[in-house]
CSV table of C-alpha atoms in Angstrom, one decimal:
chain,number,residue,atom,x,y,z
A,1,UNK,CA,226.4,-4.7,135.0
A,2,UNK,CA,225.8,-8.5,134.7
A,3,UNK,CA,222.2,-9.2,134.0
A,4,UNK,CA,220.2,-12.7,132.3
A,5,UNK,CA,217.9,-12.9,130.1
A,6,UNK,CA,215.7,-16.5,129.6
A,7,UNK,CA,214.1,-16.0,126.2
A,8,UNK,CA,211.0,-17.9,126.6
A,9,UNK,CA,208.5,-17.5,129.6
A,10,UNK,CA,206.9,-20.8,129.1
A,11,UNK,CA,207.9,-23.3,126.8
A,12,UNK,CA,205.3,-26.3,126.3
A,13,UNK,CA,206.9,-30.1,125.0
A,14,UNK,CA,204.6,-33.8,125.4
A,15,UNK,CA,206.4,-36.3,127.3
A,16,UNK,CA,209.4,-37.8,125.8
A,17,UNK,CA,210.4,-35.2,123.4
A,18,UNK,CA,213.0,-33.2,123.8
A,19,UNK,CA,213.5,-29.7,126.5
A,20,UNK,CA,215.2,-26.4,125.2
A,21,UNK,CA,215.0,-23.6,127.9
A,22,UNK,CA,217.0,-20.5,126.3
A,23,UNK,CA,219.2,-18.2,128.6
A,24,UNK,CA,221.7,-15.4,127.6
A,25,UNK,CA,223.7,-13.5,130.3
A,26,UNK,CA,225.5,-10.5,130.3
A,27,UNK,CA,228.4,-9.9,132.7
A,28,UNK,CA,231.5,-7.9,132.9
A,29,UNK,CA,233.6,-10.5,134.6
A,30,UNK,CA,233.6,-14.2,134.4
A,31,UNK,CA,230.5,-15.7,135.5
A,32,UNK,CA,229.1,-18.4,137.3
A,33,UNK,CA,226.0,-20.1,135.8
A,34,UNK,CA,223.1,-21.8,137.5
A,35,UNK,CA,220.2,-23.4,136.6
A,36,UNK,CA,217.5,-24.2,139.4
A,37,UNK,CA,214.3,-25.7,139.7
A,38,UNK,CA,211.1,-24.6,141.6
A,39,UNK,CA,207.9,-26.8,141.9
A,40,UNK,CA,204.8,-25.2,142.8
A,41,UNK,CA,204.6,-23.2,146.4
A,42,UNK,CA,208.6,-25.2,146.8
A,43,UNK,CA,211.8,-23.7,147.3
A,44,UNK,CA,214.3,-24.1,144.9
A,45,UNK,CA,216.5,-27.1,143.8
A,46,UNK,CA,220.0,-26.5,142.0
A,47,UNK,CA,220.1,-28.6,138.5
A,48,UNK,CA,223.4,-27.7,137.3
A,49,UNK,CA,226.3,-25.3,137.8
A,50,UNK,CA,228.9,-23.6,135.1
A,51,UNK,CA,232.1,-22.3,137.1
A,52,UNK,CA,234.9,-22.4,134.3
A,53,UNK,CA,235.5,-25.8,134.1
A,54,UNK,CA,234.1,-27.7,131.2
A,55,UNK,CA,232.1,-26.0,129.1
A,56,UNK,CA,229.2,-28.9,129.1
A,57,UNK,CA,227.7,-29.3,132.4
A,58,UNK,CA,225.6,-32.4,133.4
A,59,UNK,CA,223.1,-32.2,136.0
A,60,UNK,CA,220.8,-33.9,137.5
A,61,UNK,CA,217.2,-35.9,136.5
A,62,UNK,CA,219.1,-35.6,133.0
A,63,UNK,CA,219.4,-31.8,132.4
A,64,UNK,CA,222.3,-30.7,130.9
A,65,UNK,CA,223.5,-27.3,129.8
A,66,UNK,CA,226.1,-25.9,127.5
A,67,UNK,CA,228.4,-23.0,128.6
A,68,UNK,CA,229.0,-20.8,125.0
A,69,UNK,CA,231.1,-17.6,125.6
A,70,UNK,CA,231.2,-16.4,122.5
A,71,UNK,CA,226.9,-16.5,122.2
A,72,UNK,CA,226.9,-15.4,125.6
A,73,UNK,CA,224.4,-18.4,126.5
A,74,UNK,CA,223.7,-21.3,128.8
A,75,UNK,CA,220.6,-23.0,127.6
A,76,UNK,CA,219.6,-26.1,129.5
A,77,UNK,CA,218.2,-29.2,127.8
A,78,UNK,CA,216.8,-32.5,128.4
A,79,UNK,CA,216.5,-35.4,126.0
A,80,UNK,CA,213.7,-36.9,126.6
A,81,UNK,CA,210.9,-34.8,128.8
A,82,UNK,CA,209.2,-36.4,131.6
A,83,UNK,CA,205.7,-35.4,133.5
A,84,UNK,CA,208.1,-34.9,136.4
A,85,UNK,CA,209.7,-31.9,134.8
A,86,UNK,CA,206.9,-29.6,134.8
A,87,UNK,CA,208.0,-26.6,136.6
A,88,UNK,CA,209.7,-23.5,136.9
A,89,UNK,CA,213.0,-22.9,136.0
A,90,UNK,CA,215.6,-20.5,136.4
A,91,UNK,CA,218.8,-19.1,134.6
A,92,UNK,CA,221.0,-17.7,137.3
A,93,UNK,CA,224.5,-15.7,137.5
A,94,UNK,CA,227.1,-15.3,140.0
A,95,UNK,CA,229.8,-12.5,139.7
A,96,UNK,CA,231.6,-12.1,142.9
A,97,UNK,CA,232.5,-14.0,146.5
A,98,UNK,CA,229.4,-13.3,149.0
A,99,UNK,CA,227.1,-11.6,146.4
A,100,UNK,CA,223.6,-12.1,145.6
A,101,UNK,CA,222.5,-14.4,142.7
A,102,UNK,CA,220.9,-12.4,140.2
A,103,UNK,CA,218.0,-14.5,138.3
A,104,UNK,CA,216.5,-14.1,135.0
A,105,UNK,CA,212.7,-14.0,134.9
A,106,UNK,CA,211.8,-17.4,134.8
A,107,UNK,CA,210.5,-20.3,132.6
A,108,UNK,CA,207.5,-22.1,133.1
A,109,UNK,CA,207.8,-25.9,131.7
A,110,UNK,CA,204.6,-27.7,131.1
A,111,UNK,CA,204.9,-31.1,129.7
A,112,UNK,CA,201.8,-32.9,128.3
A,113,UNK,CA,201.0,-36.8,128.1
B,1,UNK,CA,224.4,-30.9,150.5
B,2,UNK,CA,224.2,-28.3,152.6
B,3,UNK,CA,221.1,-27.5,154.6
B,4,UNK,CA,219.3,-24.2,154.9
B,5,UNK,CA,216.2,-24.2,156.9
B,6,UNK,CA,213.4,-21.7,156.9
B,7,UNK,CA,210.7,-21.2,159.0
B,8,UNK,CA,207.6,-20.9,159.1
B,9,UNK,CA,206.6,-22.4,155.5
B,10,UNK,CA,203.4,-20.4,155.8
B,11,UNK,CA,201.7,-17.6,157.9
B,12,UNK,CA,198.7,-16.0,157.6
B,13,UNK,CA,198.6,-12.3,160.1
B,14,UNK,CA,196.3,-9.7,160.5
B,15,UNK,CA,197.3,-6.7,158.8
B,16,UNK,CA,199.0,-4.3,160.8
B,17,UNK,CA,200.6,-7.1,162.6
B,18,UNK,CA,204.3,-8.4,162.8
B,19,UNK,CA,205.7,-11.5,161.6
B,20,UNK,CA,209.0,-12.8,161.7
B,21,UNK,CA,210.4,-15.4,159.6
B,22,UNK,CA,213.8,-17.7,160.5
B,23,UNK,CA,216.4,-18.7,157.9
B,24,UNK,CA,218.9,-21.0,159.7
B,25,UNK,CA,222.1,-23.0,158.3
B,26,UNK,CA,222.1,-26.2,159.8
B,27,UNK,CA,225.4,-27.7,158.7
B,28,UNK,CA,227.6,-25.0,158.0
B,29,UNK,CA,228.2,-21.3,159.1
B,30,UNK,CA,227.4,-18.3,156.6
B,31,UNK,CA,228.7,-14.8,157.4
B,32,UNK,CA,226.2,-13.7,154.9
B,33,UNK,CA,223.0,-14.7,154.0
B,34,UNK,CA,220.4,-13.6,151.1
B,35,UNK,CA,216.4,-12.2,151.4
B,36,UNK,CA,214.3,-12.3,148.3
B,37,UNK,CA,211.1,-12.2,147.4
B,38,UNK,CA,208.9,-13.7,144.9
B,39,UNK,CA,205.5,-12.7,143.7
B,40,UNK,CA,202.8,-14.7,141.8
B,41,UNK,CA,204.3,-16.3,138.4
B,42,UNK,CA,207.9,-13.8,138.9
B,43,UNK,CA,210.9,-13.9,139.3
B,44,UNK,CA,212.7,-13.4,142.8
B,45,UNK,CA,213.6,-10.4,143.4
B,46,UNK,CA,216.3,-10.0,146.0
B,47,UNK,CA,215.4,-7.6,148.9
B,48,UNK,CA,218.6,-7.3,151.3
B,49,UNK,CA,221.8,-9.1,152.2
B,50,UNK,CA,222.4,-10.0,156.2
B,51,UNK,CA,225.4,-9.4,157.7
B,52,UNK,CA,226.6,-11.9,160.5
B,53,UNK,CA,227.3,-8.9,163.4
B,54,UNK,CA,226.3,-6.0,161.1
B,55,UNK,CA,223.8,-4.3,159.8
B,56,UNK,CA,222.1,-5.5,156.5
B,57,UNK,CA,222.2,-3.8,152.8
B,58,UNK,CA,218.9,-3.0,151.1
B,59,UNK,CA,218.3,-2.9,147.8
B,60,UNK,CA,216.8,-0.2,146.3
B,61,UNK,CA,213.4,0.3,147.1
B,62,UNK,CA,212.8,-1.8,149.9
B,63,UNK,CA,212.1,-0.3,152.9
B,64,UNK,CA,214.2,-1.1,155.9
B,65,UNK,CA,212.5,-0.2,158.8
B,66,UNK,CA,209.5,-2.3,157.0
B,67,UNK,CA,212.0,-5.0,156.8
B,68,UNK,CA,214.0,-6.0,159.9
B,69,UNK,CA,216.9,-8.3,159.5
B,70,UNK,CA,218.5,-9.5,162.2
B,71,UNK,CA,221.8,-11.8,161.4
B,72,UNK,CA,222.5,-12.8,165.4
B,73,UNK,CA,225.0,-15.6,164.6
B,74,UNK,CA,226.8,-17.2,161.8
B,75,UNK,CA,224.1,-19.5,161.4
B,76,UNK,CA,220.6,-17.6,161.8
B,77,UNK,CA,219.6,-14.8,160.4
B,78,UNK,CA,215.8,-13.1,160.7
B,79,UNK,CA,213.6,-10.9,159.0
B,80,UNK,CA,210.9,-9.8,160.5
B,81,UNK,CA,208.0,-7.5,158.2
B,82,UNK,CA,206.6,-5.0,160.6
B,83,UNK,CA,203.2,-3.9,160.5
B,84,UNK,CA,202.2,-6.1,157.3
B,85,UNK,CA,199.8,-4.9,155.0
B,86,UNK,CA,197.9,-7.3,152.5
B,87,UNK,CA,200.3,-6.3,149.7
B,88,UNK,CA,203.7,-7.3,151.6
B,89,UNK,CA,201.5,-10.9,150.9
B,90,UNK,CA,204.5,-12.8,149.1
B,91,UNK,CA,207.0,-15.7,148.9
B,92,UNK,CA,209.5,-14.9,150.6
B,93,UNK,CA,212.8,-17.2,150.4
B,94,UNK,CA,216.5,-16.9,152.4
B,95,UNK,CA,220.0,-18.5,151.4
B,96,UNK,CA,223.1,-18.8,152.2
B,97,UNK,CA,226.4,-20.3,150.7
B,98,UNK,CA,229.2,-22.3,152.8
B,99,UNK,CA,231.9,-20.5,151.5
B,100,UNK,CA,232.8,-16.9,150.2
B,101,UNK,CA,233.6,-18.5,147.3
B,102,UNK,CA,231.0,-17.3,144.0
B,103,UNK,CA,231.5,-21.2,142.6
B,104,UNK,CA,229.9,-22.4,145.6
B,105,UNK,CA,226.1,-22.9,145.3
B,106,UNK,CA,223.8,-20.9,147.5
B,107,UNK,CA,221.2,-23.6,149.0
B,108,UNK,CA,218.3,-22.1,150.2
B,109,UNK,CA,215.4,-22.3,152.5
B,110,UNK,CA,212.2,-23.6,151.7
B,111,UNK,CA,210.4,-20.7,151.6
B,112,UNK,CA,207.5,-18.8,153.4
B,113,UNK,CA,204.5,-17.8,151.8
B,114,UNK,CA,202.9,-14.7,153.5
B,115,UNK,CA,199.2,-14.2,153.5
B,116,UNK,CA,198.1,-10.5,154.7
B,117,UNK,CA,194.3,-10.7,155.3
């Protein structure tokens, strides 16, 4: 069964400093990784995408995330945090052709001035 | 990139009333298509996959003759929440990918929030 797991449900930084949102999958085949955003009452916008290419993946507004195997992770970071960023973000796992995206739980990003 | 429309945004109905909600690919053509929903500070959760000329798959737990999908054409598929009640109020979100192809991102709608009063 392939399942993701984001370790922290809201994770709090002040502008400027540095973003760590933690994910761990689990998934029998090789996986697919997303990250997307969601603003408030927004659909949702893709950051970045793993799909066994190059293990570092750069997205965009500066997010970047780092595809380990052997952790079984894909946490996303930012340098240097921006107001802008304050939203909710999800870890997200693709097994198969034409199947449904299965999504962790969600973390909330507030960033303060 | 590729452009999923979803409408209406936002709907407030009567309970006991119908409301349908349209999830439409406007640049490309998706045999399949995703429903999910999303309560207040979750996750999404996904409901049921549409099936261009065939009938959806529900997930476990979710009614389908509560939930009507309807996926016409290759490019517009509907659900439709039969007489809602205040607790089907939700966020409910559609999308689709280009390809059959898992490294292809699904784009999705923009969502419609569901108000049961």
């Amino acid at each position: 069964a392939q399942s993701v797991t984001q370790l922290d449900s809201h994770v709090s930084v002040s502008e400027g400093t540095p973003v760590l949102l933690r994910c761990n999958y689990s998934s029998s085949y090789s996986p697919s990784l997303f990250w997307y955003v969601q603003h408030p009452n927004k659909g949702l916008q893709l950051l970045l995408k793993y799909t066994s290419a190059a293990t570092l993946v750069k997205g965009i507004n500066g997010f970047e995330a780092e595809f380990k195997k052997s952790e079984t992770s894909f946490h996303l970071t930012k340098p240097s945090a921006h107001m802008s960023d304050a939203a909710e973000y999800f870890c997200v796992v693709s097994v198969g052709a034409g199947t449904a995206l299965i999504f962790g739980k969600g973390t909330t990003l507030s960033v303060s001035s | 990139g590729a452009v999923v429309s979803q409408h209406p945004s936002w709907v407030i109905c009567k309970s006991g009333t119908s409301v349908k909600i349209e999830c439409r690919s406007l640049d490309f053509q998706a045999t399949t298509m995703f429903w999910y929903r999303q309560f207040p500070k979750q996750s999404l959760m996904l409901m049921a996959t549409s099936n261009e000329g065939s009938k959806a798959t529900y997930e476990q737990g979710v009614e389908k003759d509560k939930f009507l999908i309807n996926h016409a054409s290759l490019t517009l598929s509907t659900l439709t929440v039969t007489s809602a009640h205040p607790e089907d109020s939700s966020f409910y979100i559609c999308s689709a990918s280009p390809l059959r192809d898992r490294n292809t991102e699904a784009f999705f709608g923009q969502g419609t929030r569901l108000t049961v009063v």
